[in-house]
């Protein structure tokens, strides 16, 4: 006997009534019992693959989720989607596939759920774009949904200190500068990533994992435990049971993801010095709920949120350290003390955020999590910028940059793509004090809005990370440090001002005032615009990246590819 009435659930189209006998035959073929067929069907979606350590443990963890669904009278149906792992895709043409994969993940999860008429979803993801992609699908479908992160990698140990893949990227720069031998580089690369799990610093994956808890789609404390701890399976099992509770109570993804919960998520990104990519992903998740929560809205929250969690790349510690001192729930408890949390938001437990925080007994440890009353800096680790170089905004991570270094002025050194800039960095074809401009790397113009970690890490490795600034209409890795401004909009391919910058133009960046400007008059810019020859041609004149370039919208709106919930004429759960 099932405890659920399926007369209004999507799976009734597959399992109920005489006309569904052929459909039930397929289910019997897979060993399902009559009782299991007539229970709710729950999609268990994973981004498992053998591309990288971030995804390799998801297959095992999905089994724990399925056990939880079964104990709560649901029938789990596991399926997979793609992942493009940024660490592997970094620094070559493969990085163009990264952001486009976020849309592909959301689209394929949606299609799988619709095609098989599943009633709820538990989604497991491990690498940068798979986390927002999975959450976007949940909100788009508006099903009862629980997100679970695959967990972070353990830190490596090298010469008595903890290391991450960021250290390896930066070591490449040190090697090029002649400060590190090939032998030492090879020793480091062999030990930096010792286990399954996503990159260990507060890079994009861990940032979005923290977001999943703060936004309410993940169970409290589920994001912190390293991937290799098999005790992590308890969170998978609990997530399976939790989604059945949400289904029973008809609590859907958009009951959880609201304007207030998005603001909570942005607070957590700011106070942990999280990845600038959150400025792209939070607007995209909001779009799926029909909410306008753009880059500027995210940055407004960053501006008045103290930065008090000392995590790499701006700080000292990694995800495992944060987990050991109580995790993101302790962080949110500190935010609440400063009146910076909306406590009435619903969570995946069926309880409010305030009720969940009331149950947290641990306090800030003072090393990893500083008290909110004594922050590392008084404003967030990520700052929004606006000005005549970026009328639609831009974003910079200032976590770890001393206040006196948060204003930078210098001549533009313009490159038409990342490869040209990386080559110049390798050959020292730039000067101290330069503002390096890398354009034509936006969502449409790239296509794919590549991350620039190879270039920024090479600069850091050469000891020049604080001596130059870098501006792009592309993105930066969550592991990037230094004065690196990304998400400049409008992008060059759309004729934004970044397309009109010339070598030698005086550029001023002020992360304290939130401005980004070039010392060029409006009249001169108009003359340059009239002479502009249009977007740079790319090699992508067919295939998935061509399709993405045709559809993708503005960066400040999240670089999304469809009209979103505001334009929808039905909700999947009510179909």
XYZ file of C-alpha atoms in Angstrom:
575
model
C 0.000 0.000 0.000
C 1.218 3.510 -0.770
C 0.641 6.372 1.667
C 0.435 8.843 -1.231
C -2.526 9.779 -3.406
C -1.126 9.753 -6.941
C -4.219 11.214 -8.590
C -2.548 14.608 -8.901
C 1.112 13.570 -9.230
C 2.901 13.534 -12.607
C 3.695 9.805 -12.405
C 0.000 8.954 -12.698
C 0.559 9.309 -16.449
C 2.950 6.357 -16.309
C 1.584 4.046 -13.619
C -2.171 4.451 -13.066
C -5.127 2.923 -14.934
C -5.614 0.233 -17.597
C -4.199 2.395 -20.395
C -0.823 2.469 -18.644
C -0.349 -1.314 -18.778
C 2.443 -1.037 -21.415
C 4.269 1.535 -19.277
C 3.992 -0.699 -16.203
C 5.423 -3.580 -18.243
C 8.664 -1.655 -18.616
C 8.756 -1.028 -14.860
C 8.136 -4.703 -14.074
C 11.006 -5.527 -16.473
C 13.379 -3.672 -14.129
C 12.310 -5.700 -11.106
C 9.846 -3.260 -9.560
C 6.990 -4.695 -7.534
C 3.367 -3.696 -7.911
C 3.621 -1.674 -4.711
C 6.749 0.145 -5.936
C 5.088 0.978 -9.247
C 2.156 2.632 -7.503
C 4.324 4.653 -5.139
C 5.617 8.106 -6.136
C 8.506 7.906 -8.586
C 11.464 10.009 -7.416
C 14.229 11.034 -9.772
C 17.705 10.620 -8.259
C 19.838 12.681 -10.612
C 23.618 12.611 -10.467
C 26.411 14.251 -12.418
C 28.597 11.175 -11.993
C 31.428 10.687 -14.463
C 35.082 9.739 -14.665
C 36.250 13.173 -15.756
C 37.520 14.369 -12.391
C 37.555 13.647 -8.638
C 34.625 16.010 -7.969
C 32.169 13.617 -9.617
C 33.665 10.191 -9.011
C 31.943 9.542 -5.640
C 28.441 10.610 -6.708
C 27.478 7.165 -7.987
C 28.076 5.596 -4.560
C 26.307 8.398 -2.730
C 23.233 8.047 -4.946
C 22.694 4.561 -3.540
C 22.301 6.034 -0.063
C 19.752 8.535 -1.393
C 17.762 5.705 -2.981
C 17.711 3.810 0.311
C 16.273 6.892 2.026
C 13.564 7.300 -0.607
C 12.588 3.638 -0.214
C 12.267 3.814 3.562
C 9.788 6.673 3.141
C 7.520 4.833 0.662
C 8.939 6.250 -2.548
C 10.389 4.510 -5.591
C 13.743 6.006 -6.605
C 14.800 6.099 -10.262
C 18.440 6.995 -10.784
C 19.628 8.840 -13.872
C 22.731 10.803 -14.814
C 23.542 13.977 -16.669
C 26.757 15.498 -17.968
C 29.401 17.513 -16.172
C 32.219 19.586 -17.608
C 34.864 19.890 -14.929
C 36.576 23.271 -14.933
C 39.906 22.062 -13.571
C 40.278 19.737 -16.562
C 38.761 22.215 -19.047
C 40.900 25.124 -17.793
C 43.362 26.932 -20.026
C 42.296 25.566 -23.420
C 39.301 25.474 -25.782
C 37.521 23.029 -23.463
C 36.727 25.880 -21.064
C 34.220 27.212 -23.590
C 32.049 24.184 -22.758
C 31.923 24.935 -19.045
C 29.221 27.586 -18.647
C 27.220 26.127 -21.527
C 27.192 22.850 -19.585
C 25.239 24.548 -16.778
C 22.359 25.087 -19.204
C 22.740 21.587 -20.640
C 22.567 20.075 -17.140
C 19.420 22.021 -16.276
C 17.873 21.160 -19.659
C 18.679 17.440 -19.543
C 17.480 17.022 -15.962
C 14.261 18.811 -16.924
C 13.816 16.576 -19.979
C 14.481 13.385 -17.993
C 12.008 14.396 -15.278
C 9.327 15.408 -17.802
C 9.864 12.419 -20.081
C 9.424 9.882 -17.294
C 6.916 11.874 -15.210
C 8.826 11.743 -11.938
C 7.162 13.313 -8.909
C 10.153 14.698 -7.007
C 13.915 14.970 -7.326
C 17.043 14.537 -5.274
C 19.966 15.964 -7.232
C 23.627 15.199 -6.534
C 26.380 17.382 -7.994
C 30.092 17.850 -7.433
C 31.712 20.347 -9.800
C 31.290 24.069 -10.395
C 28.511 24.316 -13.009
C 26.719 21.126 -12.016
C 25.617 22.627 -8.697
C 23.742 25.647 -10.108
C 22.631 23.572 -13.116
C 20.969 21.025 -10.840
C 19.376 23.700 -8.646
C 18.122 25.549 -11.737
C 16.368 22.365 -12.923
C 14.713 21.930 -9.528
C 13.343 25.470 -9.516
C 12.335 25.278 -13.191
C 10.326 22.093 -12.595
C 9.040 23.353 -9.249
C 8.940 19.831 -7.850
C 9.626 18.829 -4.254
C 13.425 18.932 -4.420
C 16.465 18.235 -2.257
C 19.981 19.065 -3.400
C 23.042 17.258 -2.084
C 26.677 18.158 -2.722
C 29.119 15.341 -3.376
C 31.627 16.803 -0.910
C 35.039 18.387 -1.097
C 38.447 16.863 -1.707
C 40.880 16.397 1.143
C 43.780 18.862 1.151
C 47.104 17.581 -0.101
C 50.301 17.877 1.939
C 53.488 19.258 0.449
C 56.570 20.193 2.454
C 54.587 20.324 5.682
C 51.702 22.491 4.491
C 48.202 21.941 3.122
C 47.937 22.445 -0.637
C 45.139 22.516 -3.230
C 44.972 22.511 -7.004
C 45.256 26.332 -6.832
C 48.829 25.848 -5.605
C 49.566 23.713 -8.673
C 48.198 26.331 -11.076
C 50.311 28.983 -9.345
C 53.334 26.674 -9.325
C 53.188 26.660 -13.128
C 53.860 30.410 -12.987
C 56.698 29.893 -10.511
C 58.165 27.239 -12.799
C 57.982 29.587 -15.793
C 59.654 32.300 -13.739
C 62.514 29.921 -12.936
C 61.693 29.810 -9.210
C 60.601 26.168 -9.133
C 62.280 23.162 -10.707
C 60.471 20.681 -12.946
C 61.133 18.004 -10.330
C 59.503 20.083 -7.569
C 56.524 20.851 -9.809
C 56.047 17.142 -10.495
C 56.240 16.335 -6.772
C 53.567 18.939 -6.026
C 51.199 17.817 -8.788
C 51.377 14.230 -7.510
C 50.181 15.077 -3.986
C 47.965 18.163 -4.325
C 44.720 16.247 -4.947
C 44.749 13.099 -2.793
C 41.100 11.952 -2.907
C 37.678 12.124 -4.491
C 35.815 15.387 -4.061
C 35.594 18.905 -5.442
C 38.357 21.506 -5.078
C 38.887 22.212 -1.394
C 39.102 25.996 -1.181
C 36.169 28.412 -1.285
C 36.243 28.166 -5.038
C 33.048 27.880 -7.108
C 32.004 24.341 -6.123
C 32.249 24.929 -2.371
C 30.757 28.399 -2.745
C 27.691 26.963 -4.479
C 27.580 24.103 -1.956
C 27.322 26.712 0.792
C 24.630 28.429 -1.303
C 22.635 25.175 -1.470
C 22.311 25.165 2.329
C 21.775 28.914 2.644
C 19.089 28.959 -0.049
C 17.341 26.050 1.685
C 17.495 23.347 -1.017
C 20.051 21.203 0.857
C 19.764 19.710 4.326
C 21.659 21.591 7.075
C 25.321 20.536 7.349
C 25.079 18.293 4.272
C 27.573 20.274 2.198
C 30.568 20.248 4.504
C 31.763 16.687 4.952
C 34.563 15.586 2.580
C 33.533 13.295 -0.268
C 35.611 10.345 0.873
C 33.983 10.052 4.295
C 31.580 7.166 3.873
C 29.729 8.516 6.900
C 28.621 11.195 4.406
C 26.099 8.602 3.181
C 23.917 9.486 6.170
C 23.186 12.812 4.455
C 22.243 10.993 1.263
C 19.850 8.719 3.126
C 18.376 11.678 5.024
C 17.966 13.616 1.754
C 15.986 10.709 0.287
C 13.643 10.712 3.283
C 13.431 14.512 3.246
C 12.202 14.695 -0.338
C 9.365 12.323 0.511
C 8.406 14.582 3.432
C 8.340 17.568 1.059
C 6.211 15.601 -1.417
C 3.759 14.649 1.320
C 3.472 18.300 2.413
C 3.511 19.625 -1.189
C 6.481 21.895 -0.442
C 8.041 22.712 -3.792
C 11.313 24.257 -4.928
C 9.809 27.724 -5.399
C 8.382 27.634 -1.869
C 12.024 27.412 -0.791
C 13.798 29.578 -3.389
C 12.423 33.081 -2.843
C 13.846 36.582 -2.986
C 14.663 36.329 0.722
C 16.433 32.971 0.413
C 18.486 34.291 -2.508
C 19.545 37.200 -0.292
C 20.552 34.713 2.431
C 22.627 32.845 -0.146
C 24.360 36.025 -1.310
C 25.207 36.869 2.316
C 26.922 33.522 2.737
C 28.954 33.996 -0.456
C 30.100 37.416 0.767
C 31.037 36.474 4.314
C 33.027 33.418 3.182
C 34.949 35.263 0.437
C 33.245 33.003 -2.087
C 33.592 32.753 -5.842
C 32.642 35.637 -8.134
C 30.763 33.027 -10.167
C 27.957 33.225 -7.605
C 27.199 36.599 -9.221
C 26.332 34.627 -12.360
C 24.600 31.620 -10.812
C 22.312 33.295 -8.257
C 20.617 35.435 -10.953
C 20.231 32.298 -13.103
C 18.563 30.347 -10.278
C 16.318 33.361 -9.568
C 15.363 33.470 -13.270
C 13.975 29.934 -13.022
C 11.646 31.144 -10.242
C 10.551 34.226 -12.203
C 12.464 36.543 -9.868
C 14.618 39.494 -10.905
C 17.748 39.142 -8.815
C 20.531 40.519 -10.974
C 24.277 41.063 -10.528
C 23.719 44.503 -9.019
C 21.291 43.071 -6.440
C 23.850 40.432 -5.489
C 26.585 43.070 -5.218
C 24.417 45.340 -3.044
C 24.277 42.512 -0.507
C 28.007 41.866 -0.839
C 28.635 45.544 -0.100
C 27.117 45.523 3.391
C 28.066 42.006 4.508
C 31.166 41.541 6.682
C 33.780 39.024 5.539
C 34.604 36.781 8.509
C 35.296 33.217 7.290
C 38.998 32.677 6.526
C 39.006 30.350 3.523
C 41.319 29.902 0.533
C 42.041 31.444 -1.931
C 41.983 34.767 -0.041
C 42.543 33.131 3.353
C 44.130 30.111 4.971
C 41.660 27.265 5.367
C 39.807 24.708 3.218
C 36.317 23.160 3.224
C 37.330 20.310 5.549
C 38.463 22.860 8.151
C 35.138 24.709 7.910
C 33.259 21.429 8.327
C 35.275 20.562 11.431
C 34.351 23.821 13.179
C 30.642 23.466 12.518
C 30.131 24.337 8.869
C 27.905 26.811 7.141
C 25.151 26.643 9.752
C 27.515 28.213 12.310
C 28.363 30.868 9.713
C 24.663 31.647 9.243
C 24.196 31.734 13.003
C 26.822 34.500 13.107
C 25.054 36.352 10.281
C 21.836 36.128 12.269
C 23.527 37.818 15.244
C 24.165 40.806 12.965
C 20.557 40.794 11.739
C 21.644 39.684 8.269
C 19.532 36.525 7.827
C 15.905 36.133 6.778
C 14.783 33.501 9.273
C 11.300 32.863 7.890
C 12.545 31.114 4.722
C 11.400 27.513 4.204
C 14.099 24.811 3.971
C 14.319 21.250 2.651
C 13.607 19.949 6.157
C 10.110 21.468 6.082
C 11.193 23.814 8.860
C 12.165 27.472 8.627
C 15.753 28.688 8.515
C 15.256 30.287 11.926
C 14.090 26.984 13.419
C 17.129 25.236 11.951
C 19.523 27.864 13.332
C 17.897 27.574 16.773
C 19.146 23.970 16.881
C 22.795 24.868 16.211
C 24.760 24.798 19.461
C 28.293 25.463 18.190
C 29.787 28.946 18.061
C 32.440 30.605 15.884
C 35.860 29.098 16.621
C 37.751 32.358 16.026
C 40.207 30.859 13.532
C 38.233 29.583 10.559
C 34.977 31.324 11.458
C 35.639 34.669 13.136
C 32.845 36.287 15.162
C 30.710 38.560 12.975
C 31.448 41.306 15.518
C 35.190 41.013 14.732
C 35.314 40.313 10.974
C 38.366 40.054 8.744
C 36.987 43.062 6.837
C 33.781 45.035 7.255
C 32.501 44.476 3.732
C 32.047 41.320 1.690
C 34.816 39.412 -0.021
C 33.256 40.136 -3.430
C 32.466 43.629 -4.751
C 30.407 44.952 -7.673
C 31.790 47.677 -9.928
C 30.057 50.001 -12.400
C 31.201 52.793 -14.687
C 31.799 53.795 -18.287
C 33.845 50.643 -18.903
C 31.073 48.400 -17.554
C 27.660 50.109 -17.673
C 25.917 46.795 -16.865
C 28.353 46.051 -14.064
C 31.360 43.896 -13.283
C 32.576 41.946 -10.275
C 35.843 41.527 -8.342
C 36.870 39.348 -5.396
C 38.702 41.473 -2.830
C 38.982 38.826 -0.098
C 42.648 38.758 0.839
C 43.422 42.122 -0.828
C 44.449 44.796 1.679
C 42.317 47.953 1.595
C 45.213 50.114 0.348
C 45.483 47.833 -2.714
C 41.778 48.014 -3.590
C 42.292 51.063 -5.826
C 44.300 50.511 -8.998
C 45.108 52.915 -11.814
C 47.164 52.194 -14.898
C 47.390 52.052 -18.688
C 45.382 49.468 -20.608
C 47.225 46.573 -22.244
C 44.641 45.046 -24.566
C 44.415 41.410 -25.697
C 41.759 40.006 -28.029
C 41.562 36.601 -26.292
C 42.961 34.680 -23.337
C 45.607 32.823 -25.357
C 47.207 36.102 -26.444
C 47.267 37.339 -22.847
C 48.679 34.075 -21.485
C 51.437 34.124 -24.091
C 52.321 37.713 -23.119
C 52.383 36.783 -19.434
C 54.666 33.828 -20.115
C 57.069 36.003 -22.128
C 56.771 38.948 -19.683
C 55.246 41.045 -22.451
C 53.600 43.381 -19.959
C 54.757 45.893 -17.370
C 54.201 46.385 -13.681
C 51.240 48.756 -13.246
C 49.467 47.614 -16.422
C 45.733 46.954 -16.522
C 45.510 43.851 -18.674
C 42.288 43.745 -20.730
C 41.147 40.370 -22.094
C 38.076 40.782 -24.291
C 35.924 38.669 -26.603
C 35.556 36.079 -23.850
C 31.927 36.795 -22.870
C 29.054 34.286 -22.992
C 28.204 35.008 -26.648
C 31.546 36.285 -27.899
C 33.747 33.530 -26.505
C 31.536 31.683 -26.860
C 31.145 30.272 -23.372
C 32.626 32.904 -21.026
C 35.847 31.112 -20.150
C 37.587 31.341 -16.806
C 41.077 32.851 -16.759
C 42.755 30.839 -14.007
C 45.781 29.854 -16.101
C 46.578 33.524 -16.764
C 45.867 34.812 -13.252
C 47.703 31.921 -11.615
C 50.718 32.528 -13.880
C 50.752 36.203 -12.803
C 50.578 35.180 -9.131
C 53.304 32.610 -9.678
C 55.534 35.340 -11.176
C 54.954 37.481 -8.081
C 52.987 40.014 -10.136
C 49.483 39.243 -8.831
C 49.292 42.511 -6.882
C 51.332 44.579 -9.335
C 48.926 44.418 -12.278
C 45.143 44.370 -12.624
C 43.168 42.260 -15.049
C 39.765 43.012 -16.607
C 37.686 40.675 -18.790
C 34.192 40.117 -20.134
C 34.898 36.463 -19.336
C 35.023 34.898 -15.881
C 37.519 34.016 -13.213
C 37.886 30.778 -11.364
C 36.862 30.748 -7.727
C 40.552 30.017 -7.154
C 41.657 33.321 -8.699
C 43.291 35.919 -6.487
C 44.646 39.380 -7.186
C 42.846 42.434 -8.591
C 40.885 40.563 -11.252
C 37.653 42.055 -12.591
C 35.268 39.797 -14.507
C 31.724 39.696 -15.900
C 32.174 43.090 -17.614
C 28.943 43.961 -19.393
C 27.925 44.565 -22.059
C 30.500 42.146 -23.440
C 32.774 43.030 -26.368
C 30.799 40.925 -28.852
C 27.762 43.116 -28.178
C 29.743 46.322 -28.726
C 30.160 47.104 -25.034
C 32.778 49.707 -24.046
C 35.323 46.948 -23.363
C 35.377 46.429 -27.167
C 36.489 50.039 -27.602
C 39.412 50.187 -25.140
C 42.801 50.900 -26.735
C 46.339 50.298 -25.499
C 47.393 53.137 -23.207
C 43.911 54.266 -22.131
C 44.052 55.186 -18.435
C 41.904 52.738 -16.450
C 40.812 53.336 -12.846
C 39.460 50.559 -10.635
C 38.109 51.432 -7.197
C 36.718 48.489 -5.243
C 36.002 50.750 -2.262
C 33.772 53.137 -4.234
C 32.604 50.351 -6.581
C 33.674 52.042 -9.824
C 35.387 50.968 -13.042
C 36.201 53.669 -15.577
C 38.438 54.606 -18.467
C 39.682 58.126 -19.029
C 38.037 58.450 -22.439
C 35.315 60.991 -23.226
C 31.851 59.979 -24.367
C 32.550 61.753 -27.645
C 35.703 59.732 -28.251
C 33.878 56.494 -27.372
C 31.165 57.381 -29.895
C 33.828 57.884 -32.595
C 35.397 54.530 -31.735
C 31.987 52.822 -31.736
C 31.276 54.154 -35.252
C 34.578 52.636 -36.448
C 34.026 49.299 -34.633
C 33.996 46.418 -37.100
C 31.654 44.172 -35.153
C 32.196 41.010 -33.115
C 35.310 38.922 -33.577
C 34.726 35.788 -35.646
C 35.046 32.498 -33.767
C 35.582 28.957 -34.997
C 32.225 27.910 -33.515
C 29.873 28.268 -36.482
C 27.965 25.055 -35.752
C 27.167 22.705 -32.888
C 26.296 23.211 -29.230
C 28.463 26.275 -28.648
C 27.039 28.028 -31.721
C 23.552 27.309 -30.426
C 24.501 28.614 -26.978
C 25.945 31.825 -28.439
C 22.671 32.508 -30.301
C 20.516 32.075 -27.197
C 22.563 33.380 -24.284
C 21.509 36.600 -22.605
C 23.283 39.327 -20.661
C 25.862 38.430 -18.038
C 24.254 40.601 -15.356
C 21.042 38.574 -15.709
C 22.915 35.299 -15.252
C 23.760 34.418 -18.879
C 20.555 32.393 -19.260
C 19.157 30.894 -22.450
C 15.355 30.867 -22.106
C 12.593 33.236 -20.917
C 12.272 31.666 -17.452
C 9.332 31.295 -15.101
C 8.016 34.767 -15.840
C 6.983 33.586 -19.308
C 5.845 30.042 -18.484
C 2.233 29.019 -19.103
C 2.277 25.848 -16.988
C 4.117 24.370 -14.018
C 5.447 20.846 -14.509
C 4.086 19.521 -11.207
C 0.540 20.554 -12.166
C 0.615 19.187 -15.695
